[in-house]
Amino acid sequence: AASAPPMEPAQPEEEPESADPEKKCPLPSLPSLESLQETGEMLFGDEVTLDATDGKLPTKKAYLAELIDDQDQIVGVVLSEISAMVALGGAMLMIPKDAWKELLVAPSDDILDAMSEIVNNITPLLNTAPGNVHVRSMPLKEYDTSMHPWMADASRIMFKESEFNGVFAIIAAPEPL
């Protein structure tokens, strides 16, 4: 009996786009609640605690920092409602709690700088997680709900801080953007 001819490997152009290894989720491993709580304790002590939550992304005034890979593609974002920024940044800067409410209307440059530092301290958690690409954070900017429409259905880990119940989230892009 004659043997069948060897099968030829599939040509790359025949593979669906999702099979392209460059198009996979660049951040498959998001930090655990425990690792973020440890980082939080290091940055702002026990003034504010983070508790896991789920639900919809913020629709209130918020800021985000895009996370980019070594090819400068957006691979995720850190999103924070102003109330979470004020609580986390205020605790980090040791601003008395009675002054935090004034900052809810318009966060000071100090609060924005503190939030940037918090984001910078989260990136090592992402960079050391198995399977993740190397990331660095971009400067904070005001969030608009029309930004990055992919965020609504993306993999994420969300928290509420204990002082104002402000939402803080780390969101992975479904593929490099």
Short mmCIF file of N, CA and C in Angstrom, two decimals:
data_model
loop_
_atom_site.label_atom_id
_atom_site.label_comp_id
_atom_site.label_asym_id
_atom_site.label_seq_id
_atom_site.Cartn_x
_atom_site.Cartn_y
_atom_site.Cartn_z
N ALA A 1 0.84 -1.18 0.00
CA ALA A 1 0.00 0.00 0.00
C ALA A 1 0.88 1.23 0.00
N ALA A 2 0.48 2.21 -0.76
CA ALA A 2 1.26 3.45 -0.85
C ALA A 2 0.95 4.32 0.36
N SER A 3 1.99 4.96 0.88
CA SER A 3 1.77 5.84 2.02
C SER A 3 1.30 7.21 1.54
N ALA A 4 0.55 7.86 2.38
CA ALA A 4 0.03 9.19 2.04
C ALA A 4 1.18 10.17 1.99
N PRO A 5 1.11 11.16 1.10
CA PRO A 5 2.18 12.16 1.06
C PRO A 5 2.19 12.95 2.36
N PRO A 6 3.37 13.40 2.79
CA PRO A 6 3.42 14.17 4.04
C PRO A 6 2.59 15.44 3.93
N MET A 7 1.96 15.79 5.03
CA MET A 7 1.14 17.02 5.04
C MET A 7 2.06 18.22 5.12
N GLU A 8 1.72 19.24 4.38
CA GLU A 8 2.50 20.47 4.43
C GLU A 8 1.97 21.33 5.57
N PRO A 9 2.87 22.03 6.26
CA PRO A 9 2.40 22.90 7.34
C PRO A 9 1.51 24.01 6.79
N ALA A 10 0.57 24.44 7.61
CA ALA A 10 -0.32 25.53 7.21
C ALA A 10 0.50 26.79 6.98
N GLN A 11 0.11 27.53 5.99
CA GLN A 11 0.78 28.79 5.68
C GLN A 11 0.30 29.86 6.65
N PRO A 12 1.19 30.75 7.10
CA PRO A 12 0.79 31.77 8.08
C PRO A 12 -0.43 32.57 7.66
N GLU A 13 -0.56 32.86 6.34
CA GLU A 13 -1.70 33.68 5.93
C GLU A 13 -3.02 32.94 6.05
N GLU A 14 -2.98 31.61 6.23
CA GLU A 14 -4.20 30.84 6.40
C GLU A 14 -4.67 30.82 7.85
N GLU A 15 -3.81 31.22 8.78
CA GLU A 15 -4.19 31.21 10.19
C GLU A 15 -5.08 32.41 10.49
N PRO A 16 -6.05 32.22 11.36
CA PRO A 16 -6.87 33.38 11.75
C PRO A 16 -6.01 34.40 12.49
N GLU A 17 -6.43 35.65 12.42
CA GLU A 17 -5.63 36.71 13.04
C GLU A 17 -5.40 36.47 14.52
N SER A 18 -6.38 35.89 15.21
CA SER A 18 -6.23 35.68 16.65
C SER A 18 -5.14 34.66 16.97
N ALA A 19 -4.72 33.87 15.98
CA ALA A 19 -3.66 32.89 16.22
C ALA A 19 -2.28 33.53 16.17
N ASP A 20 -2.20 34.76 15.73
CA ASP A 20 -0.93 35.47 15.65
C ASP A 20 -0.42 35.71 17.08
N PRO A 21 0.76 35.17 17.41
CA PRO A 21 1.23 35.34 18.79
C PRO A 21 1.43 36.80 19.18
N GLU A 22 1.63 37.67 18.20
CA GLU A 22 1.80 39.09 18.52
C GLU A 22 0.47 39.75 18.89
N LYS A 23 -0.66 39.09 18.62
CA LYS A 23 -1.97 39.69 18.86
C LYS A 23 -2.65 39.13 20.10
N LYS A 24 -1.95 38.34 20.89
CA LYS A 24 -2.56 37.79 22.11
C LYS A 24 -2.62 38.84 23.20
N CYS A 25 -3.40 38.57 24.22
CA CYS A 25 -3.49 39.47 25.37
C CYS A 25 -2.10 39.65 25.95
N PRO A 26 -1.58 40.86 25.97
CA PRO A 26 -0.22 41.09 26.43
C PRO A 26 -0.05 41.02 27.95
N LEU A 27 -1.14 41.09 28.68
CA LEU A 27 -1.08 41.05 30.15
C LEU A 27 -2.03 39.97 30.66
N PRO A 28 -1.70 38.70 30.42
CA PRO A 28 -2.62 37.64 30.87
C PRO A 28 -2.66 37.47 32.38
N SER A 29 -1.66 37.97 33.08
CA SER A 29 -1.59 37.82 34.54
C SER A 29 -1.68 39.17 35.22
N LEU A 30 -2.83 39.46 35.78
CA LEU A 30 -3.00 40.71 36.53
C LEU A 30 -2.61 40.45 37.98
N PRO A 31 -2.17 41.49 38.69
CA PRO A 31 -1.74 41.30 40.08
C PRO A 31 -2.88 40.78 40.96
N SER A 32 -2.52 40.06 41.98
CA SER A 32 -3.50 39.56 42.95
C SER A 32 -3.87 40.68 43.92
N LEU A 33 -4.99 40.49 44.58
CA LEU A 33 -5.41 41.44 45.62
C LEU A 33 -4.33 41.54 46.68
N GLU A 34 -3.76 40.40 47.07
CA GLU A 34 -2.75 40.40 48.11
C GLU A 34 -1.51 41.20 47.72
N SER A 35 -1.05 41.04 46.47
CA SER A 35 0.15 41.77 46.06
C SER A 35 -0.12 43.27 45.99
N LEU A 36 -1.32 43.64 45.56
CA LEU A 36 -1.65 45.07 45.53
C LEU A 36 -1.82 45.63 46.93
N GLN A 37 -2.38 44.84 47.83
CA GLN A 37 -2.51 45.31 49.21
C GLN A 37 -1.13 45.49 49.84
N GLU A 38 -0.20 44.58 49.57
CA GLU A 38 1.16 44.72 50.09
C GLU A 38 1.82 45.98 49.55
N THR A 39 1.67 46.22 48.25
CA THR A 39 2.23 47.43 47.65
C THR A 39 1.58 48.66 48.27
N GLY A 40 0.26 48.60 48.47
CA GLY A 40 -0.45 49.71 49.09
C GLY A 40 0.02 50.00 50.50
N GLU A 41 0.23 48.96 51.29
CA GLU A 41 0.73 49.16 52.66
C GLU A 41 2.10 49.82 52.65
N MET A 42 2.93 49.44 51.68
CA MET A 42 4.26 50.05 51.58
C MET A 42 4.14 51.54 51.22
N LEU A 43 3.17 51.88 50.37
CA LEU A 43 3.05 53.26 49.89
C LEU A 43 2.25 54.16 50.82
N PHE A 44 1.14 53.65 51.36
CA PHE A 44 0.30 54.53 52.15
C PHE A 44 -0.14 53.95 53.48
N GLY A 45 0.57 52.95 53.95
CA GLY A 45 0.28 52.40 55.27
C GLY A 45 -1.10 51.81 55.36
N ASP A 46 -1.71 51.92 56.53
CA ASP A 46 -3.04 51.36 56.70
C ASP A 46 -4.13 52.43 56.76
N GLU A 47 -3.79 53.63 56.29
CA GLU A 47 -4.76 54.72 56.26
C GLU A 47 -5.93 54.39 55.34
N VAL A 48 -5.66 53.69 54.26
CA VAL A 48 -6.66 53.34 53.27
C VAL A 48 -6.45 51.88 52.92
N THR A 49 -7.53 51.14 52.79
CA THR A 49 -7.41 49.75 52.37
C THR A 49 -8.09 49.56 51.02
N LEU A 50 -7.66 48.53 50.31
CA LEU A 50 -8.24 48.19 49.02
C LEU A 50 -9.01 46.89 49.17
N ASP A 51 -10.21 46.87 48.65
CA ASP A 51 -11.03 45.67 48.65
C ASP A 51 -11.45 45.38 47.21
N ALA A 52 -11.40 44.11 46.84
CA ALA A 52 -11.78 43.72 45.49
C ALA A 52 -13.25 44.04 45.25
N THR A 53 -13.55 44.42 44.03
CA THR A 53 -14.93 44.69 43.64
C THR A 53 -15.06 44.30 42.17
N ASP A 54 -16.26 44.24 41.71
CA ASP A 54 -16.48 44.03 40.28
C ASP A 54 -17.59 44.98 39.86
N GLY A 55 -17.91 44.94 38.63
CA GLY A 55 -18.95 45.84 38.16
C GLY A 55 -18.46 46.67 36.99
N LYS A 56 -19.14 47.77 36.79
CA LYS A 56 -18.85 48.62 35.65
C LYS A 56 -17.68 49.54 35.94
N LEU A 57 -17.06 49.96 34.85
CA LEU A 57 -15.98 50.94 34.97
C LEU A 57 -16.54 52.28 35.39
N PRO A 58 -15.70 53.13 35.96
CA PRO A 58 -16.18 54.43 36.43
C PRO A 58 -16.81 55.27 35.33
N THR A 59 -17.85 55.96 35.69
CA THR A 59 -18.43 56.95 34.80
C THR A 59 -18.26 58.34 35.40
N LYS A 60 -17.80 58.38 36.67
CA LYS A 60 -17.50 59.66 37.31
C LYS A 60 -16.17 60.17 36.78
N LYS A 61 -15.82 61.37 37.18
CA LYS A 61 -14.55 61.94 36.77
C LYS A 61 -13.41 61.05 37.26
N ALA A 62 -12.52 60.71 36.34
CA ALA A 62 -11.43 59.80 36.66
C ALA A 62 -10.21 60.15 35.82
N TYR A 63 -9.10 59.54 36.17
CA TYR A 63 -7.85 59.67 35.42
C TYR A 63 -7.36 58.29 35.05
N LEU A 64 -6.60 58.23 33.96
CA LEU A 64 -5.99 56.96 33.60
C LEU A 64 -4.56 57.17 33.17
N ALA A 65 -3.79 56.10 33.33
CA ALA A 65 -2.42 56.05 32.84
C ALA A 65 -2.36 54.85 31.91
N GLU A 66 -2.00 55.10 30.67
CA GLU A 66 -1.86 53.99 29.73
C GLU A 66 -0.58 53.23 30.05
N LEU A 67 -0.65 51.92 29.90
CA LEU A 67 0.51 51.05 30.06
C LEU A 67 0.96 50.65 28.67
N ILE A 68 2.23 50.90 28.36
CA ILE A 68 2.72 50.58 27.03
C ILE A 68 3.85 49.56 27.12
N ASP A 69 4.00 48.81 26.02
CA ASP A 69 5.06 47.80 25.97
C ASP A 69 6.31 48.40 25.36
N ASP A 70 7.31 47.56 25.11
CA ASP A 70 8.58 48.05 24.57
C ASP A 70 8.49 48.51 23.13
N GLN A 71 7.36 48.23 22.46
CA GLN A 71 7.13 48.72 21.10
C GLN A 71 6.20 49.95 21.11
N ASP A 72 6.00 50.52 22.30
CA ASP A 72 5.15 51.69 22.50
C ASP A 72 3.69 51.45 22.13
N GLN A 73 3.23 50.22 22.23
CA GLN A 73 1.83 49.90 21.99
C GLN A 73 1.11 49.85 23.33
N ILE A 74 -0.13 50.33 23.35
CA ILE A 74 -0.92 50.30 24.57
C ILE A 74 -1.32 48.85 24.84
N VAL A 75 -0.99 48.37 26.04
CA VAL A 75 -1.32 46.99 26.41
C VAL A 75 -2.24 46.93 27.63
N GLY A 76 -2.56 48.08 28.19
CA GLY A 76 -3.45 48.14 29.33
C GLY A 76 -3.53 49.55 29.87
N VAL A 77 -4.33 49.71 30.91
CA VAL A 77 -4.45 51.01 31.57
C VAL A 77 -4.64 50.80 33.07
N VAL A 78 -4.26 51.81 33.81
CA VAL A 78 -4.63 51.92 35.21
C VAL A 78 -5.62 53.08 35.27
N LEU A 79 -6.78 52.81 35.80
CA LEU A 79 -7.87 53.79 35.83
C LEU A 79 -8.26 54.05 37.28
N SER A 80 -8.42 55.32 37.62
CA SER A 80 -8.76 55.66 39.00
C SER A 80 -9.74 56.81 39.04
N GLU A 81 -10.84 56.60 39.77
CA GLU A 81 -11.74 57.71 40.04
C GLU A 81 -11.00 58.73 40.90
N ILE A 82 -11.40 59.98 40.79
CA ILE A 82 -10.74 61.03 41.56
C ILE A 82 -10.81 60.72 43.06
N SER A 83 -11.92 60.18 43.53
CA SER A 83 -12.03 59.89 44.96
C SER A 83 -10.98 58.87 45.39
N ALA A 84 -10.70 57.87 44.55
CA ALA A 84 -9.64 56.91 44.89
C ALA A 84 -8.27 57.57 44.84
N MET A 85 -8.07 58.44 43.85
CA MET A 85 -6.79 59.16 43.76
C MET A 85 -6.54 59.99 45.00
N VAL A 86 -7.58 60.68 45.46
CA VAL A 86 -7.43 61.55 46.63
C VAL A 86 -7.14 60.71 47.87
N ALA A 87 -7.86 59.61 48.05
CA ALA A 87 -7.63 58.78 49.23
C ALA A 87 -6.25 58.13 49.20
N LEU A 88 -5.89 57.53 48.07
CA LEU A 88 -4.60 56.84 47.97
C LEU A 88 -3.44 57.83 47.99
N GLY A 89 -3.56 58.89 47.17
CA GLY A 89 -2.50 59.90 47.12
C GLY A 89 -2.41 60.69 48.42
N GLY A 90 -3.57 61.01 49.01
CA GLY A 90 -3.57 61.74 50.28
C GLY A 90 -2.91 60.94 51.39
N ALA A 91 -3.19 59.64 51.44
CA ALA A 91 -2.56 58.79 52.45
C ALA A 91 -1.06 58.68 52.20
N MET A 92 -0.68 58.53 50.95
CA MET A 92 0.74 58.42 50.62
C MET A 92 1.50 59.69 51.02
N LEU A 93 0.89 60.84 50.78
CA LEU A 93 1.53 62.12 51.09
C LEU A 93 1.33 62.54 52.55
N MET A 94 0.60 61.73 53.30
CA MET A 94 0.30 62.01 54.70
C MET A 94 -0.46 63.32 54.89
N ILE A 95 -1.33 63.62 53.93
CA ILE A 95 -2.22 64.78 54.06
C ILE A 95 -3.30 64.39 55.07
N PRO A 96 -3.60 65.26 56.03
CA PRO A 96 -4.64 64.93 57.00
C PRO A 96 -5.97 64.60 56.30
N LYS A 97 -6.66 63.59 56.81
CA LYS A 97 -7.92 63.15 56.19
C LYS A 97 -8.95 64.25 56.08
N ASP A 98 -8.97 65.18 57.05
CA ASP A 98 -9.98 66.24 56.98
C ASP A 98 -9.76 67.18 55.80
N ALA A 99 -8.60 67.15 55.18
CA ALA A 99 -8.32 67.99 54.00
C ALA A 99 -8.64 67.26 52.70
N TRP A 100 -8.90 65.96 52.75
CA TRP A 100 -9.12 65.19 51.53
C TRP A 100 -10.36 65.62 50.77
N LYS A 101 -11.44 65.94 51.50
CA LYS A 101 -12.70 66.28 50.83
C LYS A 101 -12.56 67.50 49.92
N GLU A 102 -11.74 68.45 50.33
CA GLU A 102 -11.50 69.64 49.50
C GLU A 102 -10.86 69.26 48.16
N LEU A 103 -10.05 68.20 48.16
CA LEU A 103 -9.34 67.79 46.96
C LEU A 103 -10.21 67.00 45.99
N LEU A 104 -11.41 66.60 46.44
CA LEU A 104 -12.29 65.83 45.55
C LEU A 104 -12.79 66.67 44.38
N VAL A 105 -12.92 67.97 44.58
CA VAL A 105 -13.40 68.84 43.51
C VAL A 105 -12.36 68.96 42.41
N ALA A 106 -11.13 69.19 42.81
CA ALA A 106 -10.03 69.31 41.85
C ALA A 106 -8.76 68.80 42.52
N PRO A 107 -8.29 67.63 42.11
CA PRO A 107 -7.08 67.10 42.74
C PRO A 107 -5.89 68.02 42.47
N SER A 108 -5.07 68.20 43.48
CA SER A 108 -3.89 69.06 43.34
C SER A 108 -2.82 68.35 42.51
N ASP A 109 -1.83 69.13 42.09
CA ASP A 109 -0.69 68.53 41.38
C ASP A 109 0.01 67.50 42.25
N ASP A 110 0.03 67.73 43.56
CA ASP A 110 0.65 66.76 44.47
C ASP A 110 -0.08 65.42 44.43
N ILE A 111 -1.41 65.47 44.39
CA ILE A 111 -2.21 64.23 44.33
C ILE A 111 -1.95 63.53 43.00
N LEU A 112 -1.90 64.28 41.91
CA LEU A 112 -1.62 63.67 40.59
C LEU A 112 -0.23 63.04 40.59
N ASP A 113 0.74 63.72 41.18
CA ASP A 113 2.10 63.16 41.26
C ASP A 113 2.12 61.89 42.11
N ALA A 114 1.38 61.90 43.22
CA ALA A 114 1.32 60.71 44.08
C ALA A 114 0.67 59.55 43.34
N MET A 115 -0.39 59.83 42.58
CA MET A 115 -1.04 58.76 41.83
C MET A 115 -0.10 58.20 40.77
N SER A 116 0.66 59.07 40.14
CA SER A 116 1.66 58.61 39.16
C SER A 116 2.68 57.68 39.83
N GLU A 117 3.07 58.02 41.03
CA GLU A 117 4.02 57.19 41.78
C GLU A 117 3.39 55.84 42.13
N ILE A 118 2.12 55.84 42.48
CA ILE A 118 1.42 54.59 42.77
C ILE A 118 1.39 53.71 41.52
N VAL A 119 1.07 54.30 40.38
CA VAL A 119 1.06 53.54 39.12
C VAL A 119 2.46 52.99 38.83
N ASN A 120 3.48 53.81 39.04
CA ASN A 120 4.86 53.34 38.82
C ASN A 120 5.21 52.16 39.72
N ASN A 121 4.64 52.12 40.91
CA ASN A 121 4.90 51.00 41.82
C ASN A 121 4.09 49.76 41.48
N ILE A 122 3.08 49.91 40.66
CA ILE A 122 2.28 48.75 40.21
C ILE A 122 2.94 48.07 39.02
N THR A 123 3.64 48.83 38.18
CA THR A 123 4.22 48.22 36.98
C THR A 123 5.16 47.05 37.27
N PRO A 124 5.97 47.08 38.34
CA PRO A 124 6.79 45.88 38.61
C PRO A 124 5.95 44.63 38.89
N LEU A 125 4.77 44.80 39.48
CA LEU A 125 3.89 43.66 39.71
C LEU A 125 3.46 43.04 38.38
N LEU A 126 3.21 43.90 37.41
CA LEU A 126 2.84 43.42 36.07
C LEU A 126 4.04 42.81 35.36
N ASN A 127 5.19 43.46 35.50
CA ASN A 127 6.38 43.01 34.78
C ASN A 127 6.92 41.68 35.27
N THR A 128 6.65 41.33 36.50
CA THR A 128 7.17 40.06 37.04
C THR A 128 6.16 38.93 36.96
N ALA A 129 4.95 39.22 36.50
CA ALA A 129 3.92 38.17 36.40
C ALA A 129 4.18 37.29 35.19
N PRO A 130 3.96 35.98 35.34
CA PRO A 130 4.22 35.04 34.24
C PRO A 130 3.43 35.38 32.97
N GLY A 131 4.14 35.38 31.85
CA GLY A 131 3.50 35.59 30.56
C GLY A 131 3.27 37.02 30.14
N ASN A 132 3.47 37.98 31.04
CA ASN A 132 3.23 39.38 30.71
C ASN A 132 4.39 39.98 29.93
N VAL A 133 4.05 40.93 29.07
CA VAL A 133 5.08 41.71 28.40
C VAL A 133 5.60 42.75 29.39
N HIS A 134 6.74 43.33 29.09
CA HIS A 134 7.30 44.41 29.92
C HIS A 134 6.49 45.67 29.65
N VAL A 135 6.08 46.36 30.71
CA VAL A 135 5.29 47.58 30.56
C VAL A 135 5.92 48.74 31.31
N ARG A 136 5.56 49.91 30.87
CA ARG A 136 5.88 51.13 31.59
C ARG A 136 4.65 52.03 31.48
N SER A 137 4.51 52.95 32.40
CA SER A 137 3.29 53.77 32.41
C SER A 137 3.54 55.13 31.78
N MET A 138 2.50 55.63 31.17
CA MET A 138 2.50 56.95 30.58
C MET A 138 1.90 57.93 31.60
N PRO A 139 2.08 59.23 31.37
CA PRO A 139 1.53 60.20 32.32
C PRO A 139 0.01 60.09 32.45
N LEU A 140 -0.49 60.43 33.61
CA LEU A 140 -1.93 60.44 33.85
C LEU A 140 -2.61 61.45 32.94
N LYS A 141 -3.82 61.10 32.53
CA LYS A 141 -4.65 62.06 31.79
C LYS A 141 -6.09 61.85 32.18
N GLU A 142 -6.89 62.90 31.98
CA GLU A 142 -8.30 62.79 32.34
C GLU A 142 -8.96 61.72 31.48
N TYR A 143 -9.79 60.93 32.13
CA TYR A 143 -10.50 59.83 31.49
C TYR A 143 -11.80 60.33 30.92
N ASP A 144 -12.09 59.88 29.73
CA ASP A 144 -13.36 60.13 29.06
C ASP A 144 -13.91 58.76 28.71
N THR A 145 -15.19 58.53 28.94
CA THR A 145 -15.75 57.20 28.71
C THR A 145 -15.66 56.74 27.25
N SER A 146 -15.39 57.67 26.34
CA SER A 146 -15.23 57.26 24.93
C SER A 146 -13.80 56.77 24.63
N MET A 147 -12.90 56.95 25.59
CA MET A 147 -11.52 56.49 25.40
C MET A 147 -11.48 54.98 25.48
N HIS A 148 -10.70 54.37 24.64
CA HIS A 148 -10.46 52.93 24.70
C HIS A 148 -11.74 52.12 24.92
N PRO A 149 -12.61 52.05 23.91
CA PRO A 149 -13.88 51.34 24.06
C PRO A 149 -13.69 49.85 24.42
N TRP A 150 -12.54 49.29 24.15
CA TRP A 150 -12.26 47.89 24.48
C TRP A 150 -12.27 47.64 25.99
N MET A 151 -12.12 48.70 26.80
CA MET A 151 -12.00 48.52 28.25
C MET A 151 -13.24 47.89 28.88
N ALA A 152 -14.41 48.14 28.34
CA ALA A 152 -15.65 47.65 28.95
C ALA A 152 -15.68 46.13 29.05
N ASP A 153 -15.10 45.43 28.08
CA ASP A 153 -15.15 43.97 28.06
C ASP A 153 -13.81 43.32 28.35
N ALA A 154 -12.83 44.09 28.73
CA ALA A 154 -11.48 43.57 28.90
C ALA A 154 -11.28 42.92 30.27
N SER A 155 -10.27 42.08 30.35
CA SER A 155 -9.87 41.48 31.62
C SER A 155 -9.39 42.59 32.55
N ARG A 156 -9.82 42.54 33.80
CA ARG A 156 -9.44 43.61 34.72
C ARG A 156 -9.52 43.12 36.15
N ILE A 157 -8.86 43.86 36.99
CA ILE A 157 -8.99 43.67 38.43
C ILE A 157 -9.37 45.03 38.99
N MET A 158 -10.42 45.07 39.79
CA MET A 158 -10.94 46.34 40.28
C MET A 158 -11.00 46.33 41.79
N PHE A 159 -10.80 47.52 42.35
CA PHE A 159 -10.80 47.70 43.80
C PHE A 159 -11.62 48.91 44.15
N LYS A 160 -12.07 48.91 45.39
CA LYS A 160 -12.64 50.12 45.98
C LYS A 160 -11.78 50.43 47.18
N GLU A 161 -11.45 51.73 47.30
CA GLU A 161 -10.68 52.13 48.48
C GLU A 161 -11.66 52.40 49.60
N SER A 162 -11.18 52.32 50.83
CA SER A 162 -12.05 52.32 52.00
C SER A 162 -12.59 53.68 52.43
N GLU A 163 -11.99 54.77 52.00
CA GLU A 163 -12.40 56.08 52.50
C GLU A 163 -13.63 56.63 51.78
N PHE A 164 -13.62 56.67 50.43
CA PHE A 164 -14.72 57.23 49.66
C PHE A 164 -15.38 56.19 48.74
N ASN A 165 -14.91 54.95 48.79
CA ASN A 165 -15.37 53.88 47.89
C ASN A 165 -15.07 54.19 46.42
N GLY A 166 -13.99 54.90 46.19
CA GLY A 166 -13.57 55.21 44.82
C GLY A 166 -13.00 53.98 44.15
N VAL A 167 -13.30 53.84 42.87
CA VAL A 167 -12.84 52.68 42.10
C VAL A 167 -11.45 52.92 41.53
N PHE A 168 -10.66 51.88 41.59
CA PHE A 168 -9.30 51.86 41.07
C PHE A 168 -9.19 50.54 40.30
N ALA A 169 -8.76 50.59 39.04
CA ALA A 169 -8.75 49.37 38.23
C ALA A 169 -7.47 49.26 37.40
N ILE A 170 -7.06 48.02 37.18
CA ILE A 170 -5.99 47.69 36.24
C ILE A 170 -6.65 46.87 35.15
N ILE A 171 -6.54 47.33 33.91
CA ILE A 171 -7.27 46.73 32.80
C ILE A 171 -6.29 46.31 31.71
N ALA A 172 -6.39 45.05 31.28
CA ALA A 172 -5.51 44.52 30.25
C ALA A 172 -6.18 44.65 28.89
N ALA A 173 -5.44 45.17 27.91
CA ALA A 173 -5.96 45.24 26.54
C ALA A 173 -6.06 43.82 25.98
N PRO A 174 -7.07 43.56 25.13
CA PRO A 174 -7.21 42.22 24.58
C PRO A 174 -6.07 41.85 23.63
N GLU A 175 -5.41 42.87 23.08
CA GLU A 175 -4.25 42.70 22.22
C GLU A 175 -3.51 44.03 22.18
N PRO A 176 -2.23 44.04 21.78
CA PRO A 176 -1.53 45.33 21.71
C PRO A 176 -2.25 46.30 20.76
N LEU A 177 -2.35 47.54 21.17
CA LEU A 177 -3.07 48.54 20.37
C LEU A 177 -2.12 49.59 19.84
#
